[in-house]
Every structure is written in structure tokens, then in C-alpha cells.
Phi, psi and omega in degrees: 000321199291131153233099203260151191254350175307154173314137166087356191255173167213178149320104183085024187218077188279151176211137186291139170307147153279166194314316170310324188274317189289322187283338178264007173274175194227328188262128186279176184232108189283138167216122186267108175313341189285330176277147190285352186263320190285345176291332189274348171253020170255324178284335157296326190291319164290350179252348170304127158316337181276003166282135177245326190214147161226133181237130194208096175247019194323292184287357150282350170291305190297328162295337172297308170299344154293322180272351176273338186275324188223069183323135167074356190278342192227097170268340173250166163314305201277320160321294186321304193289324171309321181291322178307294163332293171308318189283319181261007185053047170055022164223088172275350147319323167260002178274154170082202182231145161254125175245133182252118171275111187298319208269329180244008182071009198259130168243140198223140187257129191224128183327158166297165194306312191285322183308298172312312184293301198297324167295308212271012159255356179301331173285000182261340161326120016246032179275334176220117173304165181277355198274323170297321176308321182285326175287328154334292170300332178279006186271164169239130189235123165269128178227115169273104182089133191221048167251288167319299193297320185283353151312302195297312201285333185298324172307297187318312187297320183295327190272337190064054162253089204099132189252340161230155167218163175241137180238149190201095161216153193263349212267172165220152189291135187236153192313316190277357158303312206276015157280351180220348206241105165300093185202162188235156173322331172310305212270344170336124166096008177276151159289146188272347161298319194280309181317292182317322186274341185277320153337298208279321181292340170288323166293325174220107153317348189250357178291156193242116182216121186257143161228158189237089187309333187261004179087193183252119185230183188282330168301322194229021168275329178298318168301324199277342177254029189277158167252001175298334166252009166122148191275180161287127171283326179212148166252124159246120201237115206220037175240167194265353186258128193298315174322310173304313195299310188292317195275338161298329174288315168325299167303301185315325191277325194279323173283345180087017184279128171297144169239129175249132178223132171266109184275353159079040191177118186052023186066039191269117182238132197258144175225115183246097183308050181301332169285344177249343167229085212276355180245025183291147167281174191259168194015062188047029184084005187284334161266027190063233195236022191282138174249180188287320166339289181300353193247021190285333176257025192278139171270177182307299178304328173281314183313310167309327201269323171307323187277329180282335171293313180299322186263002194058082185322317191296339191250357169300136181310148175297327172301314183298308166313313180290341191261342180320282183294359173254004185276126213063018178214327154241353168236170190266322173203198165314090180309116171235163196232141181300310186297313186299325178286338186262347172284326202275342180309301166325309172295315180298313174312285183321307173309295186330286172340287154343283178287340174299324175297351211067010169309145171271053187302114187291157181296150177160172171235122221244136165239132165254061187297107182293334195277356174262315204291313185253049209285157199292327181226100188270152197259107182314319185318322193248340178337292188296359174268342195272084177231347196243046186290333186280109191255151172239118179276151165294142187244136207294164178294170184276000000 
């Protein structure tokens, strides 16, 4: 089964990566200890100075697996122990897979893929049925822009919304990103695509993740949307570059891919159902018939004006409205909070899940404004009626 991807390796032939290669890696190596080639590779990893930690809780995981398959079926410790022994054939050391994470030096023993996925998502039931979970894990999610988008990608991975992902961003982690990205100071300077893929693989080593380190450019956008290895089923777009935003939607509309965008302001989520409305105008018609081709030479002032049209300036929060004229003068960039990013991730992942499962989620612009839902100074006379704070802005006709 083994297909090693490190330089100088091939199927059935394992060569340890250099420390530099290990530090730059983002994909774990999965090894089956019951296969001779994998067992040899596993021995090489164990003997390597790159190995820093071995984590083996496989019997606990098998115990969870048998309980998930038969809730209430093992009422004594002895019965559970026997079930674990039967499942592993009395050889837990040869059961499951070992996932080696070169960037951290961790070697982790995990269940085989089907059992791993069943146990890891078991607490989703029955908000997501097992049949639906299997369907979701067969889908591919694209994420462009991994500042706000990284939280959406991680939330999708945690919930099992997608088993394959394409991540695109040209940037590296900087200190000012740490107010909203799940990372540490030891990761400053790491590419955001690499950082996001690592976090996702640490949740589920069986994911299939492609990274596009240069973001989306005229040279790379076709590859990102390529259908050769399976096309995208939904796109989460979270970048700041107008050309990318428009070009990505042009490709999505041509290929029939629904697009989601969280603006990280007032809990605003944009839904564009190009899968069901192939002729729909981009951004609900808010930018007219502007094409990506027309945006190649857009200057900073033009960029700001176009972004405001995309998100509808009249609907911005007071704080964002106040900040806009000060960006580049007294503010270095757009203000963003971790709480807003996490809310947007939840909205994007939940909506992506429902779209992928066939729910008729309509195109539109939806606002989950926490300042309205949880007001600072509620009017007690109307408080019992303040349950409809979730608002949906009407979208322009496609």
C-alpha cells in the first residue's frame, strides 16, 4: 500500500527525509505495520533522530470502536477487553496504521481508516447520520485565503465536511495573524497553506489535501479548479484580492460550483449557488458585469471601492465603516477579531454541509449579527420578541 512521497523514494522503498525536508513537510506518512515494506519503514522512523514522540493508545481507540458499533453491548470491563482482543487478533501492535508527522517528529498509532472515521465522527450522530457522513467524506472542498479561511477549513475537517481539500494562499504566518489564526509563535514564517494542512492532518491523517503555495494567479488558477483528479464540490472564498475573487467565481460558475464567503463583519455569509443557477451574476449583481480581465491593473483606491461594492458598504458594522477611511493611514489593515472568524467558520462549514447533502439552501446574503442577537442594552419591554435577530438580506436577481 505504501507510496512514499519524499525525494529519492518510490513505492516500497523508503528513505528518511532530511531535517530540512521534515521541517517543510505538511503531509503525514501512513504505515501499515502488517506489511513488510511498511514495517521496515516504521523501523527506520523509530530509529531516526527525527523521531521525538511515540503516541500509542490503539487499544483505547479499539475500545471506542467496539462501543460505537454496539452501544451498551459491553457492560463489563472483561467483555470489553475480550472484544478488543478479538478485534486486534491479539496483536494490537500489528493492528491499524502508524501516522508519522515529520514536522513535529510524532509517531501516532491510529485505527484503520474506516474505523477511525466512524469513531472520530460518532458524536456527530444523528445531527449527521452515518450515511450522510460517508457522503460528505467523499466530497472535495476548496478554500482560497487562509487567514479567515483556515478556520473554515479546520471546522470542515473536524466535522467531516469533506474528505479532500484544496487550499490556496501565497502568504506566510506573521505575528499580527495570531489574533485570529490557530497557530503559535514557533510557527511564524510558515506558509499558511502548510500550516493549515498540518492542523487538518493532525485531526485526520486520512484526509487528501492539496496545497497551492502561490495562491491563485493567472498561471495557477486552472490547476486549482482542475477536474483531472476530481473537481471541487464547494468553494469557500476568503481572500482580499479583487481579481482572485472575481476570477474564482467565473471558474466556479462555469463549472457549477457553489461559492461561500464570510466577510468577518456582522456575521455576514454570502451564498452563490452556481450549481443550481448557472447564469447567476457574480456577487448577486453588485459589481455589474465586471470581469476579472478588467481588474488586472486595479490600484489601491479602486480595490477598496470594488470590495465595498462586493460586500455592500451600507451593511457594514459601525466599527468597520469607521475603519475604512483610516486603512493605510492610522490602521495597517482591515480589523478582524477571532470571535468573528470563528463565527464565520461555523456559518461556512454548516452551510457547506447542508449544500453538499442536497438541502435547497438559496443564494443570498445572510447576517448573523451578534450585536443584534445579544444586545448590550436590551430594551426589556421588547426582549421576549428579540428572537428573530438572524436576518437574510435579499439578493439581487441572478
